[in-house]
Amino acid sequence: MRPLTRAAAFALGAVAGYAADARFADPRRGHPVALFGSAATRLERRLWRDDRAAGTAYTALCVGAVAAGALALDRTVGRRPLGRAALAAAATWTVLGGTSLTREARTVGRSLAAGDLAAARERLPHLCGRDPSALDGQQIARAVVESVAENTADAVVNALTWGALAGTPGLLAFRAVNTLDAMVGHRSPRHARFGWASARLDDVAGWPGARLTALLTVAAAPEPATAWRIWRRDGSAHPSPNAGQAESAFAGAVGVRLGGTLRYGERLEHRPVLGAELRPVTVDDIERACTLSRRVGALALGTTVAGHVLLRLLGKRSGT
């Protein structure tokens, strides 16, 4: 029996890691991403300065350490096919968050369906950074659908895309980039300059996966023509170069209107409306968005695994 090729071992591991996320979701304690976040927080306390240079050094150290460590581990453990597959499975499970995403969204949805607005407001910060205190049920439902769309790209498709491009190191390095953006990339007074590099790096890293998310959303939509039309028309209207791609495609796929005014603590944002001619979000749309997210994740797994194998074959033929 011929041993697994490097590409086949990664593909097998990615499928196993995806299955582990679907079955077990994120571990409640000792999650590697949480451990990385703790280490990054300690480093921030040492390096923080109110300038971009300090933030750039911080970002380079955090992401570089993860990428270098993952590459060294890949070369050591990956000398044997089963080792490569096991490492890819562990990394894939570590970086994916699709199951936790839909579980949190459904938890909020159940509270809204039961008329428990207080419980829904209490749970919403587990999904996004908006201030839920003044949101009514419809606004919370809209926030959940938007968060499911954006995080389908960030927590599933983007990570798998970088796995296709760079194997296990790509998976882990992308998760480090995305985690740093969540920690310091937002526009707070403390991080306006220090978090600039993390935010810009996340924009660059998220570019390919965001477009793939939109394409796969169109493919998975009940009415692909509507999803395609809303995505192509409204995707670039969003202030984020990436979030609008997934959100506009989800708007068309679910058949709802997204965007508008949002509150993040004391900060108010007026975003363009995505799918302005569509109906407002209802509580039932949360389940539709979750189902769509799972379909997009499964399509992303197949697409990126096939893409990784193809890239490896092309690399061998070109002698690289």
CSV table of N, CA and C in Angstrom, one decimal, residues 57-124:
chain,number,residue,atom,x,y,z
A,57,ALA,N,5.4,46.0,15.4
A,57,ALA,CA,6.4,45.1,16.1
A,57,ALA,C,5.6,44.0,16.8
A,58,TYR,N,4.6,44.4,17.6
A,58,TYR,CA,3.8,43.5,18.3
A,58,TYR,C,3.1,42.5,17.4
A,59,THR,N,2.5,43.0,16.4
A,59,THR,CA,1.8,42.0,15.4
A,59,THR,C,2.8,41.1,14.8
A,60,ALA,N,4.0,41.6,14.4
A,60,ALA,CA,5.0,40.7,13.8
A,60,ALA,C,5.5,39.6,14.7
A,61,LEU,N,5.7,40.0,16.0
A,61,LEU,CA,6.1,39.0,17.0
A,61,LEU,C,5.1,38.0,17.2
A,62,CYS,N,3.8,38.4,17.4
A,62,CYS,CA,2.8,37.4,17.7
A,62,CYS,C,2.5,36.4,16.6
A,63,VAL,N,2.3,37.0,15.4
A,63,VAL,CA,2.0,36.2,14.2
A,63,VAL,C,3.3,35.4,13.8
A,64,GLY,N,4.4,36.0,13.8
A,64,GLY,CA,5.7,35.3,13.5
A,64,GLY,C,6.0,34.1,14.4
A,65,ALA,N,5.7,34.3,15.7
A,65,ALA,CA,6.0,33.2,16.6
A,65,ALA,C,5.1,32.0,16.3
A,66,VAL,N,3.8,32.3,16.0
A,66,VAL,CA,2.9,31.2,15.7
A,66,VAL,C,3.2,30.5,14.4
A,67,ALA,N,3.5,31.3,13.3
A,67,ALA,CA,3.9,30.8,12.0
A,67,ALA,C,5.2,30.0,12.1
A,68,ALA,N,6.2,30.5,12.8
A,68,ALA,CA,7.4,29.8,12.9
A,68,ALA,C,7.3,28.5,13.7
A,69,GLY,N,6.5,28.5,14.8
A,69,GLY,CA,6.3,27.3,15.6
A,69,GLY,C,5.5,26.3,14.8
A,70,ALA,N,4.5,26.7,14.1
A,70,ALA,CA,3.7,25.8,13.3
A,70,ALA,C,4.5,25.2,12.2
A,71,LEU,N,5.4,26.0,11.5
A,71,LEU,CA,6.2,25.4,10.5
A,71,LEU,C,7.2,24.4,11.0
A,72,ALA,N,7.8,24.7,12.2
A,72,ALA,CA,8.8,23.8,12.8
A,72,ALA,C,8.1,22.5,13.2
A,73,LEU,N,6.9,22.6,13.7
A,73,LEU,CA,6.1,21.4,14.1
A,73,LEU,C,5.7,20.6,12.9
A,74,ASP,N,5.3,21.3,11.8
A,74,ASP,CA,4.9,20.6,10.6
A,74,ASP,C,6.1,19.8,10.0
A,75,ARG,N,7.3,20.4,10.1
A,75,ARG,CA,8.4,19.7,9.5
A,75,ARG,C,8.9,18.5,10.4
A,76,THR,N,8.6,18.6,11.7
A,76,THR,CA,9.1,17.6,12.6
A,76,THR,C,8.1,16.4,12.7
A,77,VAL,N,6.8,16.8,13.0
A,77,VAL,CA,5.8,15.8,13.1
A,77,VAL,C,5.4,15.3,11.8
A,78,GLY,N,5.5,16.1,10.8
A,78,GLY,CA,5.0,15.8,9.5
A,78,GLY,C,5.9,14.9,8.6
A,79,ARG,N,6.9,14.4,9.2
A,79,ARG,CA,7.8,13.5,8.4
A,79,ARG,C,7.1,12.2,8.1
A,80,ARG,N,6.1,11.8,8.9
A,80,ARG,CA,5.3,10.6,8.6
A,80,ARG,C,3.9,11.0,8.2
A,81,PRO,N,3.3,10.2,7.3
A,81,PRO,CA,1.9,10.5,6.8
A,81,PRO,C,0.9,10.7,8.0
A,82,LEU,N,0.9,9.7,8.9
A,82,LEU,CA,-0.1,9.8,10.0
A,82,LEU,C,0.2,11.0,10.9
A,83,GLY,N,1.5,11.3,11.1
A,83,GLY,CA,1.8,12.5,11.8
A,83,GLY,C,1.3,13.8,11.2
A,84,ARG,N,1.5,13.9,9.8
A,84,ARG,CA,1.0,15.0,9.1
A,84,ARG,C,-0.6,15.1,9.2
A,85,ALA,N,-1.2,14.0,9.1
A,85,ALA,CA,-2.7,14.0,9.1
A,85,ALA,C,-3.2,14.4,10.5
A,86,ALA,N,-2.5,13.8,11.6
A,86,ALA,CA,-2.9,14.1,12.9
A,86,ALA,C,-2.7,15.6,13.3
A,87,LEU,N,-1.6,16.2,12.8
A,87,LEU,CA,-1.3,17.6,13.0
A,87,LEU,C,-2.3,18.5,12.3
A,88,ALA,N,-2.6,18.1,11.1
A,88,ALA,CA,-3.6,18.9,10.3
A,88,ALA,C,-5.0,18.8,11.0
A,89,ALA,N,-5.4,17.6,11.5
A,89,ALA,CA,-6.6,17.5,12.2
A,89,ALA,C,-6.7,18.3,13.5
A,90,ALA,N,-5.6,18.3,14.2
A,90,ALA,CA,-5.6,19.1,15.5
A,90,ALA,C,-5.7,20.6,15.2
A,91,ALA,N,-4.9,21.0,14.1
A,91,ALA,CA,-4.9,22.4,13.8
A,91,ALA,C,-6.3,22.9,13.2
A,92,THR,N,-6.9,22.1,12.4
A,92,THR,CA,-8.2,22.4,11.9
A,92,THR,C,-9.2,22.5,13.0
A,93,TRP,N,-9.2,21.6,13.9
A,93,TRP,CA,-10.2,21.7,15.0
A,93,TRP,C,-9.9,22.9,15.8
A,94,THR,N,-8.7,23.3,16.0
A,94,THR,CA,-8.3,24.4,16.8
A,94,THR,C,-8.8,25.7,16.2
A,95,VAL,N,-8.7,25.9,14.9
A,95,VAL,CA,-9.0,27.2,14.3
A,95,VAL,C,-10.4,27.3,13.9
A,96,LEU,N,-11.2,26.3,13.7
A,96,LEU,CA,-12.5,26.4,13.2
A,96,LEU,C,-13.5,26.8,14.4
A,97,GLY,N,-14.5,27.5,14.1
A,97,GLY,CA,-15.4,27.9,15.2
A,97,GLY,C,-16.9,27.9,14.7
A,98,GLY,N,-17.1,27.1,13.6
A,98,GLY,CA,-18.4,27.1,13.0
A,98,GLY,C,-19.5,26.6,13.9
A,99,THR,N,-19.2,25.5,14.6
A,99,THR,CA,-20.3,24.9,15.5
A,99,THR,C,-20.6,25.8,16.7
A,100,SER,N,-19.5,26.4,17.3
A,100,SER,CA,-19.8,27.3,18.4
A,100,SER,C,-20.6,28.5,17.9
A,101,LEU,N,-20.3,29.0,16.7
A,101,LEU,CA,-21.0,30.1,16.2
A,101,LEU,C,-22.5,29.9,16.1
A,102,THR,N,-22.8,28.8,15.4
A,102,THR,CA,-24.3,28.5,15.3
A,102,THR,C,-24.9,28.1,16.6
A,103,ARG,N,-24.2,27.5,17.5
A,103,ARG,CA,-24.8,27.2,18.8
A,103,ARG,C,-25.2,28.5,19.5
A,104,GLU,N,-24.3,29.5,19.5
A,104,GLU,CA,-24.5,30.8,20.2
A,104,GLU,C,-25.7,31.5,19.5
A,105,ALA,N,-25.7,31.5,18.2
A,105,ALA,CA,-26.8,32.2,17.5
A,105,ALA,C,-28.1,31.5,17.8
A,106,ARG,N,-28.2,30.2,17.8
A,106,ARG,CA,-29.4,29.5,18.1
A,106,ARG,C,-29.9,29.8,19.6
A,107,THR,N,-28.9,29.9,20.5
A,107,THR,CA,-29.2,30.2,21.9
A,107,THR,C,-30.0,31.6,22.0
A,108,VAL,N,-29.4,32.6,21.3
A,108,VAL,CA,-30.1,33.9,21.2
A,108,VAL,C,-31.5,33.7,20.6
A,109,GLY,N,-31.5,33.0,19.5
A,109,GLY,CA,-32.8,32.8,18.8
A,109,GLY,C,-33.9,32.2,19.6
A,110,ARG,N,-33.5,31.2,20.4
A,110,ARG,CA,-34.5,30.5,21.3
A,110,ARG,C,-35.0,31.5,22.4
A,111,SER,N,-34.1,32.4,22.9
A,111,SER,CA,-34.5,33.4,23.9
A,111,SER,C,-35.5,34.3,23.2
A,112,LEU,N,-35.2,34.8,22.0
A,112,LEU,CA,-36.1,35.7,21.3
A,112,LEU,C,-37.5,35.0,21.0
A,113,ALA,N,-37.4,33.8,20.6
A,113,ALA,CA,-38.7,33.1,20.3
A,113,ALA,C,-39.5,32.9,21.5
A,114,ALA,N,-38.9,32.8,22.7
A,114,ALA,CA,-39.6,32.6,24.0
A,114,ALA,C,-40.0,33.9,24.5
A,115,GLY,N,-39.7,35.0,23.9
A,115,GLY,CA,-40.1,36.3,24.4
A,115,GLY,C,-39.2,36.8,25.5
A,116,ASP,N,-38.0,36.2,25.7
A,116,ASP,CA,-37.1,36.6,26.8
A,116,ASP,C,-36.1,37.5,26.3
A,117,LEU,N,-36.4,38.8,26.2
A,117,LEU,CA,-35.5,39.8,25.6
A,117,LEU,C,-34.3,40.0,26.5
A,118,ALA,N,-34.5,39.9,27.8
A,118,ALA,CA,-33.3,40.1,28.7
A,118,ALA,C,-32.3,39.1,28.5
A,119,ALA,N,-32.7,37.8,28.3
A,119,ALA,CA,-31.7,36.7,28.1
A,119,ALA,C,-31.0,36.9,26.8
A,120,ALA,N,-31.8,37.3,25.7
A,120,ALA,CA,-31.2,37.5,24.4
A,120,ALA,C,-30.1,38.6,24.5
A,121,ARG,N,-30.5,39.7,25.2
A,121,ARG,CA,-29.5,40.8,25.3
A,121,ARG,C,-28.3,40.4,26.1
A,122,GLU,N,-28.4,39.5,27.1
A,122,GLU,CA,-27.3,39.1,27.9
A,122,GLU,C,-26.4,38.2,27.0
A,123,ARG,N,-27.0,37.4,26.1
A,123,ARG,CA,-26.2,36.5,25.3
A,123,ARG,C,-25.5,37.1,24.1
A,124,LEU,N,-26.1,38.1,23.6
A,124,LEU,CA,-25.6,38.7,22.3
A,124,LEU,C,-24.1,39.0,22.3
